[in-house]
Coordinates of C-alpha atoms in Angstrom, one line a residue:
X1 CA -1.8 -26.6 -52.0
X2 CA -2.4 -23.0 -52.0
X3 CA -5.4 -21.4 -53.0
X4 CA -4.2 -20.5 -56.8
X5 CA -4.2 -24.7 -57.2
X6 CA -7.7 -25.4 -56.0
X7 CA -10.8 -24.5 -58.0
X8 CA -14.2 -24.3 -57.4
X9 CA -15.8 -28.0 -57.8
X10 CA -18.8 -26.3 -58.9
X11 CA -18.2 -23.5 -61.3
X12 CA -14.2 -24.5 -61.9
X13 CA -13.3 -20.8 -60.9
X14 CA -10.8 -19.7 -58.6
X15 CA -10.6 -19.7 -55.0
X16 CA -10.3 -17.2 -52.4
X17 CA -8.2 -18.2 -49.4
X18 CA -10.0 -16.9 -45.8
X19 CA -8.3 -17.8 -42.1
X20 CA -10.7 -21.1 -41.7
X21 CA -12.6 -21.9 -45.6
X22 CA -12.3 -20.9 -48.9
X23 CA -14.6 -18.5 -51.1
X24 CA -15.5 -18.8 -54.7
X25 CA -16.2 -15.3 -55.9
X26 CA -17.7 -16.4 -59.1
X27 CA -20.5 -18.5 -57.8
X28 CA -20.5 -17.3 -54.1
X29 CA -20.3 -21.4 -53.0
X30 CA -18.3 -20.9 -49.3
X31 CA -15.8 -24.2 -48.7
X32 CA -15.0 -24.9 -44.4
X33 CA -11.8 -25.8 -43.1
X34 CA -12.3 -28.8 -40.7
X35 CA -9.5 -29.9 -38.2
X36 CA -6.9 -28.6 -41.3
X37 CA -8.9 -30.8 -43.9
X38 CA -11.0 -28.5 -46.7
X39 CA -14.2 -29.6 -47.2
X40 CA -14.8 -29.2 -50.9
X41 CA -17.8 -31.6 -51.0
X42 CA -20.8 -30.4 -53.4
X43 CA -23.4 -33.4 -52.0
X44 CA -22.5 -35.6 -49.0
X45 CA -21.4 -39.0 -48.4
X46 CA -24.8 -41.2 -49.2
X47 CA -24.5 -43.1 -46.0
X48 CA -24.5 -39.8 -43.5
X49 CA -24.9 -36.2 -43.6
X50 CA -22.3 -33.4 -43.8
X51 CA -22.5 -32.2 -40.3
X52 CA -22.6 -35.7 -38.6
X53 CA -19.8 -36.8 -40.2
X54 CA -17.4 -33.6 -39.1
X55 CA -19.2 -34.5 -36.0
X56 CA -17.5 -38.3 -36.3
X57 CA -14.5 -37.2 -37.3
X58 CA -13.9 -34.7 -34.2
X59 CA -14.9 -37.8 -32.2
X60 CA -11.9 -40.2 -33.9
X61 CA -9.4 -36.8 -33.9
X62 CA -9.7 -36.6 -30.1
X63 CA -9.0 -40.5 -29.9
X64 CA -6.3 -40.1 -32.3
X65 CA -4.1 -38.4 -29.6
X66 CA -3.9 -41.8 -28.3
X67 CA -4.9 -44.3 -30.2
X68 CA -2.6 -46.3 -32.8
X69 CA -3.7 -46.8 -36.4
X70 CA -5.4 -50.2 -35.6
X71 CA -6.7 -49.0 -32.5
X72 CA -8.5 -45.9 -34.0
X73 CA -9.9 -48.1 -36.9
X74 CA -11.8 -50.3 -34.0
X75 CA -12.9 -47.5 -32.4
X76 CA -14.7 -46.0 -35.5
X77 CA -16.6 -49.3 -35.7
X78 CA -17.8 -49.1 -31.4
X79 CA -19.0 -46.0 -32.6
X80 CA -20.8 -47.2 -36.0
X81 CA -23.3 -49.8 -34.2
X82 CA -25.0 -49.9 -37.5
X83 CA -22.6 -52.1 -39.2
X84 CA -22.6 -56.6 -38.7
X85 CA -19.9 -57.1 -36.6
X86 CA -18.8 -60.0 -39.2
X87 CA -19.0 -57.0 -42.0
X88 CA -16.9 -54.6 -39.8
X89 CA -14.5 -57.5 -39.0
X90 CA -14.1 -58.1 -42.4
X91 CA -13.7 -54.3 -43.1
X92 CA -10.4 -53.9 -40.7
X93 CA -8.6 -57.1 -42.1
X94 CA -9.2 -55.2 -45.2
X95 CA -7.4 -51.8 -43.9
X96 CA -5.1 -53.1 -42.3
X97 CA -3.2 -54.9 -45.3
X98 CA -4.0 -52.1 -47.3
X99 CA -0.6 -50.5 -47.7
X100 CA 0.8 -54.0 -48.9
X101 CA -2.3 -54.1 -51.5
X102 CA -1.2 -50.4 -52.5
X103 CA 2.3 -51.4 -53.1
X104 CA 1.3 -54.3 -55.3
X105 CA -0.9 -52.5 -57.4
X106 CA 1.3 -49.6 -58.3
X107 CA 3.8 -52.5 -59.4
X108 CA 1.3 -54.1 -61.2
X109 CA 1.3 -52.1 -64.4
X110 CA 3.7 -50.8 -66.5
X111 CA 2.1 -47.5 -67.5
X112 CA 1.6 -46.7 -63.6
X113 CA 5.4 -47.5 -62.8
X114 CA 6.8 -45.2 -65.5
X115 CA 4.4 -42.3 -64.2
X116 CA 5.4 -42.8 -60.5
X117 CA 9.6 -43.1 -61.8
X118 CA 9.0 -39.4 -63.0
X119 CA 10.5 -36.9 -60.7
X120 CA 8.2 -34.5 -60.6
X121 CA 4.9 -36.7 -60.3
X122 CA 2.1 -35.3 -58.7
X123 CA -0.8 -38.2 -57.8
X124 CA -3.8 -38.1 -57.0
X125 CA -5.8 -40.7 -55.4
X126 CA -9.6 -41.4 -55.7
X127 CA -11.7 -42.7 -52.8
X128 CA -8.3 -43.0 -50.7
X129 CA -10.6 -44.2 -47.5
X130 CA -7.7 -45.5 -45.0
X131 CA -5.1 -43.8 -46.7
X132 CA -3.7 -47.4 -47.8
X133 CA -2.8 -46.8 -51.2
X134 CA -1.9 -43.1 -50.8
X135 CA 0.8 -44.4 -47.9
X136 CA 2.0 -46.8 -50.8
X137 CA 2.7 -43.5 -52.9
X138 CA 3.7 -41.1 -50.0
X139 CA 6.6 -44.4 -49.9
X140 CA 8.3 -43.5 -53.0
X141 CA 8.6 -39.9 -52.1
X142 CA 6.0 -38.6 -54.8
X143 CA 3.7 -35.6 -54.4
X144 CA 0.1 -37.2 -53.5
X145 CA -3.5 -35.8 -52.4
X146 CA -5.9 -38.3 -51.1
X147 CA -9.7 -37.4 -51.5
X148 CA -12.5 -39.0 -49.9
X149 CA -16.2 -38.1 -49.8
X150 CA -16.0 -39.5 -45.9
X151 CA -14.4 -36.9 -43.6
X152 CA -13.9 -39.7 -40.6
X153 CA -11.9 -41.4 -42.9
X154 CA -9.7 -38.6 -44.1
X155 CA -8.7 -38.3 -40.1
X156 CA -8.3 -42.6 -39.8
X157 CA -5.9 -41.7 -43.2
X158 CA -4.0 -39.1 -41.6
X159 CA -3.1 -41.1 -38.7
X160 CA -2.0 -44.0 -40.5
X161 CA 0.3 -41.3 -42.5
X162 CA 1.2 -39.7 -39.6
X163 CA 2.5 -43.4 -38.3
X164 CA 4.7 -43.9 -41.2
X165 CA 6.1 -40.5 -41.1
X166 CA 4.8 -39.6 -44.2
X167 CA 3.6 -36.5 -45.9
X168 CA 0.4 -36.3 -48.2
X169 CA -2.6 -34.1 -48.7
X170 CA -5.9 -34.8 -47.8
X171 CA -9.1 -33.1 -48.8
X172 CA -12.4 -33.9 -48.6
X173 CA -14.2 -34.0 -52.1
X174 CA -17.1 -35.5 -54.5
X175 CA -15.0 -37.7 -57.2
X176 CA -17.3 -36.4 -59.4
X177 CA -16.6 -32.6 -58.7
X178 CA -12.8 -32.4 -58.2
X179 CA -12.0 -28.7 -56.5
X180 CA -8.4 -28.9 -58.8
X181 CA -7.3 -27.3 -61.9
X182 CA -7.0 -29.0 -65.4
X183 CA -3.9 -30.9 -66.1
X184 CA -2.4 -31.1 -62.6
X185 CA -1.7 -34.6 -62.3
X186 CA 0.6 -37.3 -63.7
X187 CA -1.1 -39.8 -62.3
X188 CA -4.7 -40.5 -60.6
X189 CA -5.7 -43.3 -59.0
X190 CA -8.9 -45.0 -58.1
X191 CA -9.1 -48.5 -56.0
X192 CA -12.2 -50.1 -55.8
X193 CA -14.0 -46.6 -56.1
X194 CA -16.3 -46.7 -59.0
X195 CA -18.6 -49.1 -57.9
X196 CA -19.1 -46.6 -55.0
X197 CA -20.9 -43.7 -56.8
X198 CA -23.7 -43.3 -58.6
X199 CA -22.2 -41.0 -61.5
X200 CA -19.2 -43.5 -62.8
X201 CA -19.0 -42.0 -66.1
X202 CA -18.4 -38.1 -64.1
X203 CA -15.6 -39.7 -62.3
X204 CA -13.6 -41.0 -65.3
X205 CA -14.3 -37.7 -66.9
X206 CA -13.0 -35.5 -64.0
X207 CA -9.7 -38.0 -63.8
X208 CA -9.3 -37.1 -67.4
X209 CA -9.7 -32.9 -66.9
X210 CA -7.0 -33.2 -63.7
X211 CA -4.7 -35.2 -65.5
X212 CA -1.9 -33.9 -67.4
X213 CA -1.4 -35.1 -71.5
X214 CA -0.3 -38.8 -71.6
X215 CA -0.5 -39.0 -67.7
X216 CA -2.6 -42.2 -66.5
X217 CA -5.6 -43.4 -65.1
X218 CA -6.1 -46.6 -63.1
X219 CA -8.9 -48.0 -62.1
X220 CA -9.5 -50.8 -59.9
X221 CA -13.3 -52.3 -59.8
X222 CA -15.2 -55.5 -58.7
X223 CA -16.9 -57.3 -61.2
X224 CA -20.5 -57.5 -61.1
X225 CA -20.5 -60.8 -63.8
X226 CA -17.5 -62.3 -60.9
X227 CA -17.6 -66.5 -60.4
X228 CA -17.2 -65.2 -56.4
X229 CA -18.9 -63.9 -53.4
X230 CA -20.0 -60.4 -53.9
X231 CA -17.3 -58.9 -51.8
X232 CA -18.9 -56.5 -49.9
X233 CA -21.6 -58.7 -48.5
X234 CA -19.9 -62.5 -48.8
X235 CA -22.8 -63.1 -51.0
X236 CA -22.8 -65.7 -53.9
X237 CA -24.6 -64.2 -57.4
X238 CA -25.8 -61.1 -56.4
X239 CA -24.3 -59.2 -59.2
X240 CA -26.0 -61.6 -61.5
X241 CA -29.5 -60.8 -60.2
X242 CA -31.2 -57.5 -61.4
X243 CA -30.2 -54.6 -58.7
X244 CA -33.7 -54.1 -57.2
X245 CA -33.8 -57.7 -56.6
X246 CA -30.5 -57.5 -55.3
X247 CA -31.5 -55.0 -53.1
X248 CA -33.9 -56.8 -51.6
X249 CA -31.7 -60.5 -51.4
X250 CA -28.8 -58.8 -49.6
X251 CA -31.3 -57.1 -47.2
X252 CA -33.1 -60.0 -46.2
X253 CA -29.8 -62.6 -46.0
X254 CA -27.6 -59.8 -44.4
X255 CA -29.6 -56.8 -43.0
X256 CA -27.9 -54.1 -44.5
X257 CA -28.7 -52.0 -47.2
X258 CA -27.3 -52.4 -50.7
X259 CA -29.0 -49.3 -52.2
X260 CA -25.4 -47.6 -53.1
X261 CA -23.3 -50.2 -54.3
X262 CA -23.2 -50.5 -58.2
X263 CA -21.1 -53.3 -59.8
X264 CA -20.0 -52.9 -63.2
X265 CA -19.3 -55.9 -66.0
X266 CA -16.4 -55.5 -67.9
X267 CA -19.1 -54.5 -70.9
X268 CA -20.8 -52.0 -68.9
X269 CA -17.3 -50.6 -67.9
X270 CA -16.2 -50.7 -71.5
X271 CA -19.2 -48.8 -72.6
X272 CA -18.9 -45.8 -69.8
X273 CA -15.4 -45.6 -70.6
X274 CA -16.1 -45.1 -74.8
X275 CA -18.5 -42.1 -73.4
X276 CA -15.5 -40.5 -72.2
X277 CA -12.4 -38.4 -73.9
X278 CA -10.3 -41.3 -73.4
X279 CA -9.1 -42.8 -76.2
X280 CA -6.6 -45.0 -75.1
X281 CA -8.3 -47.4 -72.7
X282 CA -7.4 -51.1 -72.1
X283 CA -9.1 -53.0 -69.4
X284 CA -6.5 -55.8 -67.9
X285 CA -7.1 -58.7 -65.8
X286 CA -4.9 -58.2 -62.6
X287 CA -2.7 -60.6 -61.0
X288 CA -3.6 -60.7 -57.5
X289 CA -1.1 -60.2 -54.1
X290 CA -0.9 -62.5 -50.8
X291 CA -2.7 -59.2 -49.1
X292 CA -5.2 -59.1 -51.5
X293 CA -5.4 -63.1 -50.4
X294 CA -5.4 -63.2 -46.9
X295 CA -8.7 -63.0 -46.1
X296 CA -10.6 -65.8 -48.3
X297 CA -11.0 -69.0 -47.8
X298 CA -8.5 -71.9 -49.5
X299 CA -11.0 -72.6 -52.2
X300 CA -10.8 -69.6 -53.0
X301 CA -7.3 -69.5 -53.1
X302 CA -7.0 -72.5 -55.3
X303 CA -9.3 -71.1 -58.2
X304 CA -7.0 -67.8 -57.7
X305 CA -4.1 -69.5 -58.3
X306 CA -5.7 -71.9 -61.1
X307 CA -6.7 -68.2 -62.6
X308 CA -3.2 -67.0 -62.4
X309 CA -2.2 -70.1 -63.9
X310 CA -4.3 -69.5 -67.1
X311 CA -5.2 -66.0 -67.6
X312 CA -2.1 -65.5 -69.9
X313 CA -3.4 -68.1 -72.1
X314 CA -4.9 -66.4 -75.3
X315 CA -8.2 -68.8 -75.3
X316 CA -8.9 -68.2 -71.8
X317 CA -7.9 -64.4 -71.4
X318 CA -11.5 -63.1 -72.8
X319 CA -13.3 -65.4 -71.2
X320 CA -11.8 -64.6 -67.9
X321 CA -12.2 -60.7 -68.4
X322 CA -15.9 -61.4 -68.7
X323 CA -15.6 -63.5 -64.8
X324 CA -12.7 -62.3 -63.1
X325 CA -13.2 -61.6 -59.6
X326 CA -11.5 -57.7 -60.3
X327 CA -11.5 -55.6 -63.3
X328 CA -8.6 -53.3 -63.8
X329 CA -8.8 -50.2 -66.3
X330 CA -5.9 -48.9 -67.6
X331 CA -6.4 -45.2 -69.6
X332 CA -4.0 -42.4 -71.5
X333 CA -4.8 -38.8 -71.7
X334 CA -3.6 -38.1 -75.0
X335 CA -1.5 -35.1 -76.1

């Protein structure tokens, strides 16, 4: 994009382009150029600061002269000791069927197929982490920018891109402070993202200034009222218990902090959404792919494939948006 498309994710004004950052001359805020990614973030990523994570990502660039796409993704976890191995085992299964998951869930709904069939689509995904879903676009030859609050994982995204032979954007940005101009996008996208910042309700609200009149917003998010582990930390209930007391459960049964994940019910989503300009807003119960399946157990698999078997079924269908394991929200900008 060139400077006239960005904006300043503060103020909204425009951007000056310089050799190595961009400048907004309205409110003086000063934007870096890291290893061709701009870095348009107005807070950092809650789990490490600015400067260590370019630092982290120079580390996996340099690797990612050699390394292949699987090979880089281990590497970041030899250098993020911090992390249960089981958690960062879990973590690369995820990845690595991403793409498949991607392709699923842009099939999945009918208002997201008709946007992507347009010829002149321009996407933009939320939170794109790995790059999965943003591959899964790049795939069907559409204009897409992936943002992600975590730098390292804008450079583990361009690799995987780069593997494909693929062409897409990334930048590093706040979901909640998008550095693009009003009614730019057909299409955004957001997989499992909302549960992952503190300021939901600003993240629906900036999808809705970026996107275009009658372009779309999806929205994928775990359920916090879910008959299943917690999937983040394989833990059963947890979204049922008030969050400073699941705060303290998941650190004593796992060790790891749970202080920024923030599971929404399919009420609490509702209500965020209602505080928004959307008007036309449907939350749908989604129909889950053999990616998506791969890595749970065959219990599980069973009461997925009972679900599948019943969620069509007009007595069931509220009761299961209430328990479903996933939550998907489907939303219009009007004319």
């Amino acid at each position: 994009m060139e400077a006239a498309e960005y904006c300043c994710p503060r103020c909204k004004g425009p951007l000056t382009s310089l050799t190595d950052s961009y400048r907004c001359p309205v409110c003086q805020a000063q934007y870096p150029i890291i290893l061709g990614i701009p870095d348009f973030r107005v807070f950092p990523d809650p789990y490490i600061d600015i400067e260590a994570d370019h630092r982290k990502g120079r580390r996996i660039a340099e690797r990612a002269r050699d390394y292949n796409f699987k090979e880089l993704l281990e590497y970041y976890w030899s250098i993020t000791p911090d992390e249960p191995t089981e958690m960062a085992r879990r973590f690369t299964v995820h990845a690595l069927a991403a793409v498949e998951r991607g392709r699923h869930l842009l099939d999945s709904h009918a208002a997201v197929k008709t946007k992507l069939q347009e010829s002149d689509a321009r996407v933009l995904d939320l939170g794109t982490r790995t790059g999965g879903l943003l591959t899964a676009v790049a795939e069907r030859g559409r204009s897409a920018i992936g943002i992600d609050i975590a730098f390292r994982w804008l450079i583990i995204a361009r690799k995987r891109l780069e593997e494909a032979s693929l062409q897409a954007r990334l930048v590093c940005c706040c979901a909640e402070f998008l550095p693009f101009r009003n009614e730019t996008f057909s299409l955004v996208l957001a997989e499992n993202l909302l549960e992952h910042t503190a300021r939901q309700r600003s993240c629906i609200e900036e999808a809705h200034r970026v996107l275009k009149p009658e372009g779309v917003f999806f929205a994928t998010t775990w359920n916090r009222l879910a008959l299943a582990p917690e999937p983040h930390v394989r833990l059963w209930g947890v979204g049922w218990l008030p969050i400073g007391l699941a705060k303290r459960y998941v650190k004593f049964r796992k060790s790891v902090s749970y202080d920024h994940v923030r599971l929404l019910s399919a009420f609490q989503l509702a209500r965020i959404v209602r505080r928004t300009l959307f008007r036309r807003c449907a939350i749908v119960l989604p129909t889950f792919s053999a990616a998506e399946l791969a890595n749970v157990s065959s219990m599980q698999r069973l009461a997925v494939a009972l679900y599948h078997r019943i969620k069509g079924w007009p007595f069931f269908r509220g009761l299961l948006r209430i328990f479903s394991p996933v939550l998907h929200l489907v939303c219009v900008r009007e004319s």
